[in-house]
């Protein structure tokens, strides 16, 4: 391990409490975006490549447990302990809809076609809201056996999956019939469930085990035991040859998908890692922690394409030193519109 280069992540400050969920948008004409959920009740939107803060969605009155962006990154959604799920305009930050629940909402997900929003939480009910008719009552899917922890869509919005915080397993529901069609059995509660970008795999974390399931036939493809309890894992989206995992040991681990061997171990967080996600092109990945920070790590070269070559620690330092005058001035302008805590101090320092 001594010979390996030390990874230097981009550190994103702004949240005042633990970061509990991260979500990358697909690549859009304007680039890709990263949204974060935190117990500070204020989801934040960032440039997915640079980590630069774009805006904060303000309106929740309790911890935000889950967040997501629609396929075009034009709308955001957040699920909160204030018994609501809110839908936001991701361009203006305005609240578009607030869907009231009867208990804490732990998870939300936009359908691939962006017309529907799926929610779940402590009520043990999966609800599907039609965003074209936001005033209509939601469709309630057959009662979940436990308190809902995660939700996701797959099979072109024909299937939904959910896991529970108080029991093991991932349940897959046929949207048309509203019935459970399959259960992926796990020993412990599944804290993270991700459908791969190509729709081939479901990546789950239960306790200290990361599992990969065939998303079409539901067979177990790989299962790897970790050295400590993990909370989140994500599969590299472009080649599917590596995955990341983070949890109680505060480190962000990179593993070979085919062998399970650890490739890298990134240290830097000062509290347990609650969520890890790969960017849509696989060139970087983000981690969110109990310490309130998001860290964006470069993956390393994916191909011979120079544009995809990730930065080594030295290169990133060189790049940081080559900040142009334009970038400095644009950053100063950003500080003027930023609501983040230390922006005024930064302004004064610049002036």
Short mmCIF file of C-alpha atoms in Angstrom, two decimals:
data_model
loop_
_atom_site.label_atom_id
_atom_site.label_comp_id
_atom_site.label_asym_id
_atom_site.label_seq_id
_atom_site.Cartn_x
_atom_site.Cartn_y
_atom_site.Cartn_z
CA UNK A 1 0.00 0.00 0.00
CA UNK A 2 2.96 2.35 0.65
CA UNK A 3 3.85 2.63 -3.03
CA UNK A 4 0.39 3.70 -4.15
CA UNK A 5 -0.18 7.36 -4.94
CA UNK A 6 -2.25 9.22 -2.40
CA UNK A 7 -5.55 10.28 -3.94
CA UNK A 8 -6.38 13.96 -3.53
CA UNK A 9 -10.15 14.39 -3.66
CA UNK A 10 -12.19 17.50 -4.33
CA UNK A 11 -13.72 18.31 -0.94
CA UNK A 12 -17.18 19.87 -1.06
CA UNK A 13 -18.22 21.74 2.08
CA UNK A 14 -21.60 23.33 2.70
CA UNK A 15 -23.69 20.84 4.65
CA UNK A 16 -23.78 21.42 8.39
CA UNK A 17 -24.86 17.86 9.27
CA UNK A 18 -24.14 14.35 7.96
CA UNK A 19 -24.54 13.67 4.23
CA UNK A 20 -26.77 10.60 3.89
CA UNK A 21 -27.52 10.30 0.16
CA UNK A 22 -25.94 11.21 -3.18
CA UNK A 23 -27.33 11.01 -6.69
CA UNK A 24 -25.71 11.75 -10.06
CA UNK A 25 -27.79 12.81 -13.04
CA UNK A 26 -27.13 11.24 -16.45
CA UNK A 27 -24.99 13.33 -18.79
CA UNK A 28 -27.12 16.20 -20.15
CA UNK A 29 -26.33 18.89 -22.77
CA UNK A 30 -25.22 21.04 -19.81
CA UNK A 31 -22.98 18.38 -18.28
CA UNK A 32 -23.90 16.21 -15.30
CA UNK A 33 -24.98 17.12 -11.80
CA UNK A 34 -24.71 15.81 -8.26
CA UNK A 35 -27.41 16.27 -5.63
CA UNK A 36 -26.85 15.53 -1.96
CA UNK A 37 -29.23 14.87 0.93
CA UNK A 38 -28.29 15.78 4.48
CA UNK A 39 -29.72 15.79 7.96
CA UNK A 40 -29.40 19.60 7.80
CA UNK A 41 -32.71 19.61 5.82
CA UNK A 42 -31.24 21.41 2.78
CA UNK A 43 -30.43 19.32 -0.32
CA UNK A 44 -27.65 20.81 -2.46
CA UNK A 45 -27.04 20.74 -6.20
CA UNK A 46 -23.50 20.74 -7.58
CA UNK A 47 -21.64 20.51 -10.84
CA UNK A 48 -20.92 16.77 -10.98
CA UNK A 49 -17.51 17.19 -12.54
CA UNK A 50 -16.03 20.00 -10.45
CA UNK A 51 -18.12 19.73 -7.28
CA UNK A 52 -18.88 23.46 -7.52
CA UNK A 53 -21.98 24.48 -5.59
CA UNK A 54 -24.92 25.52 -7.79
CA UNK A 55 -27.74 25.94 -5.30
CA UNK A 56 -29.54 24.81 -2.16
CA UNK A 57 -33.17 23.70 -2.09
CA UNK A 58 -34.78 25.34 0.93
CA UNK A 59 -38.15 24.39 2.40
CA UNK A 60 -37.86 21.12 4.35
CA UNK A 61 -38.28 21.24 8.12
CA UNK A 62 -36.55 17.98 8.96
CA UNK A 63 -33.65 15.77 7.92
CA UNK A 64 -33.59 14.88 4.22
CA UNK A 65 -32.92 11.17 3.79
CA UNK A 66 -33.02 10.75 0.02
CA UNK A 67 -32.65 12.87 -3.11
CA UNK A 68 -32.68 12.38 -6.86
CA UNK A 69 -32.72 14.18 -10.21
CA UNK A 70 -34.85 13.33 -13.23
CA UNK A 71 -33.25 12.06 -16.45
CA UNK A 72 -32.79 15.57 -17.85
CA UNK A 73 -31.66 17.07 -14.51
CA UNK A 74 -34.46 19.64 -14.81
CA UNK A 75 -36.25 18.57 -11.63
CA UNK A 76 -35.06 17.35 -8.25
CA UNK A 77 -36.91 15.41 -5.56
CA UNK A 78 -36.19 14.97 -1.87
CA UNK A 79 -37.65 12.73 0.84
CA UNK A 80 -37.67 14.03 4.38
CA UNK A 81 -38.31 13.35 8.04
CA UNK A 82 -40.83 16.22 7.94
CA UNK A 83 -43.32 13.68 6.46
CA UNK A 84 -43.07 15.11 2.94
CA UNK A 85 -41.49 14.53 -0.43
CA UNK A 86 -40.85 17.69 -2.40
CA UNK A 87 -40.27 18.18 -6.12
CA UNK A 88 -38.11 21.14 -7.12
CA UNK A 89 -37.25 23.06 -10.26
CA UNK A 90 -33.54 22.23 -10.57
CA UNK A 91 -32.87 25.39 -12.61
CA UNK A 92 -34.46 27.95 -10.26
CA UNK A 93 -34.59 26.07 -6.95
CA UNK A 94 -38.34 26.73 -6.68
CA UNK A 95 -40.57 24.18 -4.97
CA UNK A 96 -42.96 22.70 -7.56
CA UNK A 97 -44.90 20.18 -5.46
CA UNK A 98 -44.99 18.96 -1.87
CA UNK A 99 -46.48 15.51 -1.35
CA UNK A 100 -47.54 15.00 2.26
CA UNK A 101 -47.13 11.60 3.95
CA UNK A 102 -48.19 10.33 7.36
CA UNK A 103 -44.69 9.45 8.55
CA UNK A 104 -40.97 9.88 7.75
CA UNK A 105 -40.18 9.44 4.04
CA UNK A 106 -36.87 7.62 3.53
CA UNK A 107 -36.62 7.16 -0.24
CA UNK A 108 -37.69 8.69 -3.55
CA UNK A 109 -36.97 8.02 -7.24
CA UNK A 110 -38.04 9.50 -10.57
CA UNK A 111 -39.14 7.06 -13.25
CA UNK A 112 -36.91 6.88 -16.31
CA UNK A 113 -39.55 8.66 -18.43
CA UNK A 114 -39.64 11.41 -15.71
CA UNK A 115 -43.47 11.34 -15.43
CA UNK A 116 -43.70 9.42 -12.14
CA UNK A 117 -42.22 9.75 -8.66
CA UNK A 118 -41.90 6.74 -6.35
CA UNK A 119 -41.72 7.24 -2.57
CA UNK A 120 -41.42 5.00 0.47
CA UNK A 121 -40.75 5.29 4.18
CA UNK A 122 -41.75 4.37 7.69
CA UNK A 123 -45.44 4.07 6.70
CA UNK A 124 -44.56 0.82 4.84
CA UNK A 125 -46.39 2.04 1.73
CA UNK A 126 -44.89 2.52 -1.73
CA UNK A 127 -46.60 5.41 -3.50
CA UNK A 128 -46.40 6.40 -7.17
CA UNK A 129 -47.22 10.04 -7.93
CA UNK A 130 -48.18 11.12 -11.46
CA UNK A 131 -46.25 14.37 -11.95
CA UNK A 132 -48.49 15.30 -14.88
CA UNK A 133 -51.42 15.25 -12.43
CA UNK A 134 -49.78 16.25 -9.12
CA UNK A 135 -53.14 16.97 -7.43
CA UNK A 136 -54.45 13.45 -8.10
CA UNK A 137 -54.07 10.95 -5.25
CA UNK A 138 -51.03 8.69 -5.65
CA UNK A 139 -51.25 5.06 -6.59
CA UNK A 140 -50.42 2.88 -3.59
CA UNK A 141 -48.58 -0.33 -4.33
CA UNK A 142 -49.30 -3.44 -2.25
CA UNK A 143 -48.18 -2.84 1.35
CA UNK A 144 -44.46 -3.26 1.99
CA UNK A 145 -43.59 -5.88 4.66
CA UNK A 146 -41.41 -3.39 6.52
CA UNK A 147 -40.27 0.22 6.79
CA UNK A 148 -38.97 1.22 3.34
CA UNK A 149 -35.26 2.15 3.18
CA UNK A 150 -34.47 2.28 -0.57
CA UNK A 151 -36.47 2.43 -3.82
CA UNK A 152 -35.53 2.29 -7.52
CA UNK A 153 -37.07 1.73 -10.95
CA UNK A 154 -35.91 -0.81 -13.50
CA UNK A 155 -37.03 -2.55 -16.72
CA UNK A 156 -38.08 0.73 -18.36
CA UNK A 157 -40.31 1.62 -15.41
CA UNK A 158 -42.14 -1.74 -15.44
CA UNK A 159 -40.58 -2.92 -12.17
CA UNK A 160 -39.75 -1.22 -8.88
CA UNK A 161 -37.47 -2.47 -6.15
CA UNK A 162 -37.41 -1.64 -2.48
CA UNK A 163 -35.54 -2.73 0.61
CA UNK A 164 -36.57 -2.42 4.24
CA UNK A 165 -34.68 -0.99 7.20
CA UNK A 166 -36.01 -3.58 9.63
CA UNK A 167 -35.56 -6.82 7.64
CA UNK A 168 -33.33 -8.38 5.00
CA UNK A 169 -34.00 -8.80 1.31
CA UNK A 170 -34.82 -6.70 -1.74
CA UNK A 171 -38.35 -6.99 -3.07
CA UNK A 172 -39.19 -6.49 -6.73
CA UNK A 173 -42.70 -5.38 -7.62
CA UNK A 174 -44.48 -5.57 -10.97
CA UNK A 175 -45.81 -2.03 -11.46
CA UNK A 176 -48.82 -3.17 -13.48
CA UNK A 177 -50.11 -5.73 -10.98
CA UNK A 178 -48.65 -4.06 -7.87
CA UNK A 179 -47.50 -7.47 -6.59
CA UNK A 180 -44.10 -8.73 -5.43
CA UNK A 181 -42.64 -10.88 -8.20
CA UNK A 182 -39.28 -11.72 -6.63
CA UNK A 183 -37.31 -11.33 -3.43
CA UNK A 184 -33.51 -11.20 -3.43
CA UNK A 185 -32.61 -12.84 -0.14
CA UNK A 186 -30.03 -11.25 2.16
CA UNK A 187 -29.10 -11.92 5.78
CA UNK A 188 -29.16 -8.30 6.93
CA UNK A 189 -31.12 -5.18 6.07
CA UNK A 190 -30.15 -3.76 2.66
CA UNK A 191 -28.88 -0.21 3.14
CA UNK A 192 -28.04 0.49 -0.51
CA UNK A 193 -29.53 -0.82 -3.76
CA UNK A 194 -28.37 0.52 -7.12
CA UNK A 195 -29.46 -0.50 -10.61
CA UNK A 196 -26.47 -0.32 -12.97
CA UNK A 197 -26.54 2.22 -15.78
CA UNK A 198 -26.88 -0.50 -18.45
CA UNK A 199 -29.66 -2.19 -16.48
CA UNK A 200 -27.75 -5.47 -16.12
CA UNK A 201 -26.98 -5.56 -12.41
CA UNK A 202 -28.48 -4.67 -9.07
CA UNK A 203 -25.78 -3.80 -6.50
CA UNK A 204 -26.80 -4.29 -2.88
CA UNK A 205 -25.13 -3.83 0.49
CA UNK A 206 -26.26 -5.73 3.57
CA UNK A 207 -24.06 -5.63 6.67
CA UNK A 208 -20.50 -6.35 5.57
CA UNK A 209 -21.48 -7.96 2.24
CA UNK A 210 -21.67 -6.43 -1.24
CA UNK A 211 -23.74 -8.45 -3.71
CA UNK A 212 -24.34 -8.17 -7.46
CA UNK A 213 -27.55 -9.63 -8.87
CA UNK A 214 -28.67 -10.26 -12.44
CA UNK A 215 -31.32 -7.56 -12.90
CA UNK A 216 -33.27 -9.59 -15.43
CA UNK A 217 -33.17 -13.16 -14.08
CA UNK A 218 -32.52 -12.17 -10.44
CA UNK A 219 -29.74 -14.70 -9.88
CA UNK A 220 -26.82 -13.86 -7.56
CA UNK A 221 -23.77 -13.07 -9.75
CA UNK A 222 -21.13 -12.07 -7.18
CA UNK A 223 -20.97 -11.79 -3.41
CA UNK A 224 -18.00 -10.29 -1.58
CA UNK A 225 -17.42 -10.08 2.16
CA UNK A 226 -15.88 -6.83 3.35
CA UNK A 227 -13.55 -6.28 6.28
CA UNK A 228 -16.07 -4.04 8.06
CA UNK A 229 -19.72 -3.03 7.92
CA UNK A 230 -20.49 -1.21 4.66
CA UNK A 231 -23.40 1.11 4.03
CA UNK A 232 -23.20 1.84 0.31
CA UNK A 233 -21.67 0.49 -2.91
CA UNK A 234 -21.67 1.49 -6.58
CA UNK A 235 -20.61 -0.30 -9.77
CA UNK A 236 -18.42 1.51 -12.31
CA UNK A 237 -20.89 2.33 -15.12
CA UNK A 238 -18.75 2.29 -18.26
CA UNK A 239 -16.86 -1.01 -18.14
CA UNK A 240 -18.33 -2.59 -15.02
CA UNK A 241 -14.87 -3.81 -14.01
CA UNK A 242 -14.65 -2.22 -10.56
CA UNK A 243 -16.87 -1.12 -7.72
CA UNK A 244 -16.62 1.17 -4.72
CA UNK A 245 -17.87 0.67 -1.18
CA UNK A 246 -17.94 2.80 1.94
CA UNK A 247 -19.09 2.39 5.51
CA UNK A 248 -18.14 2.36 9.16
CA UNK A 249 -14.35 2.37 8.74
CA UNK A 250 -14.53 5.91 7.19
CA UNK A 251 -12.61 4.83 4.08
CA UNK A 252 -13.74 4.62 0.46
CA UNK A 253 -12.61 1.29 -0.99
CA UNK A 254 -12.18 0.41 -4.66
CA UNK A 255 -12.44 -3.26 -5.65
CA UNK A 256 -12.02 -5.36 -8.77
CA UNK A 257 -15.49 -6.55 -9.81
CA UNK A 258 -14.31 -9.91 -11.15
CA UNK A 259 -12.04 -10.96 -8.27
CA UNK A 260 -13.15 -8.83 -5.31
CA UNK A 261 -9.54 -7.76 -4.69
CA UNK A 262 -9.06 -4.28 -3.26
CA UNK A 263 -7.45 -1.92 -5.81
CA UNK A 264 -7.36 1.26 -3.76
CA UNK A 265 -8.36 2.63 -0.38
CA UNK A 266 -9.11 6.34 -0.09
CA UNK A 267 -8.77 7.93 3.33
CA UNK A 268 -9.91 11.43 4.18
CA UNK A 269 -13.36 11.35 5.76
CA UNK A 270 -13.58 11.92 9.52
CA UNK A 271 -16.75 9.91 10.07
CA UNK A 272 -18.54 6.85 8.67
CA UNK A 273 -19.25 6.93 4.93
CA UNK A 274 -23.01 6.83 4.35
CA UNK A 275 -23.14 6.87 0.55
CA UNK A 276 -20.89 6.34 -2.48
CA UNK A 277 -21.81 6.79 -6.15
CA UNK A 278 -19.97 6.70 -9.48
CA UNK A 279 -20.38 9.59 -11.89
CA UNK A 280 -22.28 8.66 -15.10
CA UNK A 281 -19.06 8.33 -17.15
CA UNK A 282 -17.14 6.50 -14.44
CA UNK A 283 -14.29 9.02 -14.44
CA UNK A 284 -14.89 9.95 -10.82
CA UNK A 285 -16.96 8.96 -7.80
CA UNK A 286 -18.38 10.77 -4.81
CA UNK A 287 -18.65 9.86 -1.15
CA UNK A 288 -20.82 11.46 1.52
CA UNK A 289 -20.06 11.14 5.20
CA UNK A 290 -21.11 11.69 8.77
CA UNK A 291 -18.49 14.48 8.77
CA UNK A 292 -20.79 16.64 6.60
CA UNK A 293 -18.51 16.68 3.55
CA UNK A 294 -18.75 15.26 0.06
CA UNK A 295 -15.50 14.11 -1.51
CA UNK A 296 -15.12 13.58 -5.25
CA UNK A 297 -12.33 11.15 -6.16
CA UNK A 298 -10.77 10.59 -9.59
CA UNK A 299 -11.04 7.00 -10.77
CA UNK A 300 -7.81 6.85 -12.77
CA UNK A 301 -7.39 6.34 -16.52
CA UNK A 302 -10.38 4.54 -18.05
CA UNK A 303 -9.04 4.49 -21.59
CA UNK A 304 -6.33 6.04 -23.78
CA UNK A 305 -8.59 9.01 -24.49
CA UNK A 306 -6.73 11.92 -22.92
CA UNK A 307 -9.96 13.62 -21.94
CA UNK A 308 -10.81 10.71 -19.70
CA UNK A 309 -7.38 10.38 -18.12
CA UNK A 310 -7.95 11.02 -14.43
CA UNK A 311 -5.57 13.14 -12.44
CA UNK A 312 -2.88 11.71 -10.27
CA UNK A 313 -2.22 13.60 -7.08
CA UNK A 314 0.62 15.57 -8.67
CA UNK A 315 -1.34 16.44 -11.80
CA UNK A 316 -4.25 17.68 -9.74
CA UNK A 317 -1.93 19.96 -7.79
CA UNK A 318 -0.42 21.26 -11.05
CA UNK A 319 -3.88 21.89 -12.43
CA UNK A 320 -4.93 23.68 -9.28
CA UNK A 321 -1.96 26.01 -9.70
CA UNK A 322 -2.93 26.82 -13.27
CA UNK A 323 -6.25 28.44 -12.43
CA UNK A 324 -6.84 31.16 -15.00
CA UNK A 325 -7.90 34.72 -14.25
CA UNK A 326 -11.28 33.96 -15.82
CA UNK A 327 -11.85 31.05 -13.45
CA UNK A 328 -10.89 33.20 -10.47
CA UNK A 329 -13.29 35.97 -11.49
CA UNK A 330 -16.11 33.51 -12.13
CA UNK A 331 -15.49 31.93 -8.73
CA UNK A 332 -15.66 35.38 -7.09
CA UNK A 333 -19.00 35.99 -8.86
CA UNK A 334 -20.19 32.62 -7.54
CA UNK A 335 -19.37 33.71 -3.99
CA UNK A 336 -21.60 36.76 -4.39
CA UNK A 337 -24.65 34.62 -5.17
CA UNK A 338 -23.70 31.81 -2.81
CA UNK A 339 -25.57 31.37 0.44
CA UNK A 340 -22.96 29.04 1.88
CA UNK A 341 -21.65 29.89 5.30
CA UNK A 342 -18.15 31.09 4.57
CA UNK A 343 -18.85 32.93 1.32
CA UNK A 344 -18.75 36.39 2.87
CA UNK A 345 -15.43 35.71 4.52
CA UNK A 346 -14.12 34.58 1.14
CA UNK A 347 -15.41 37.77 -0.49
CA UNK A 348 -13.63 39.89 2.08
CA UNK A 349 -10.47 37.87 1.65
CA UNK A 350 -10.60 38.35 -2.13
CA UNK A 351 -11.31 42.05 -1.83
#
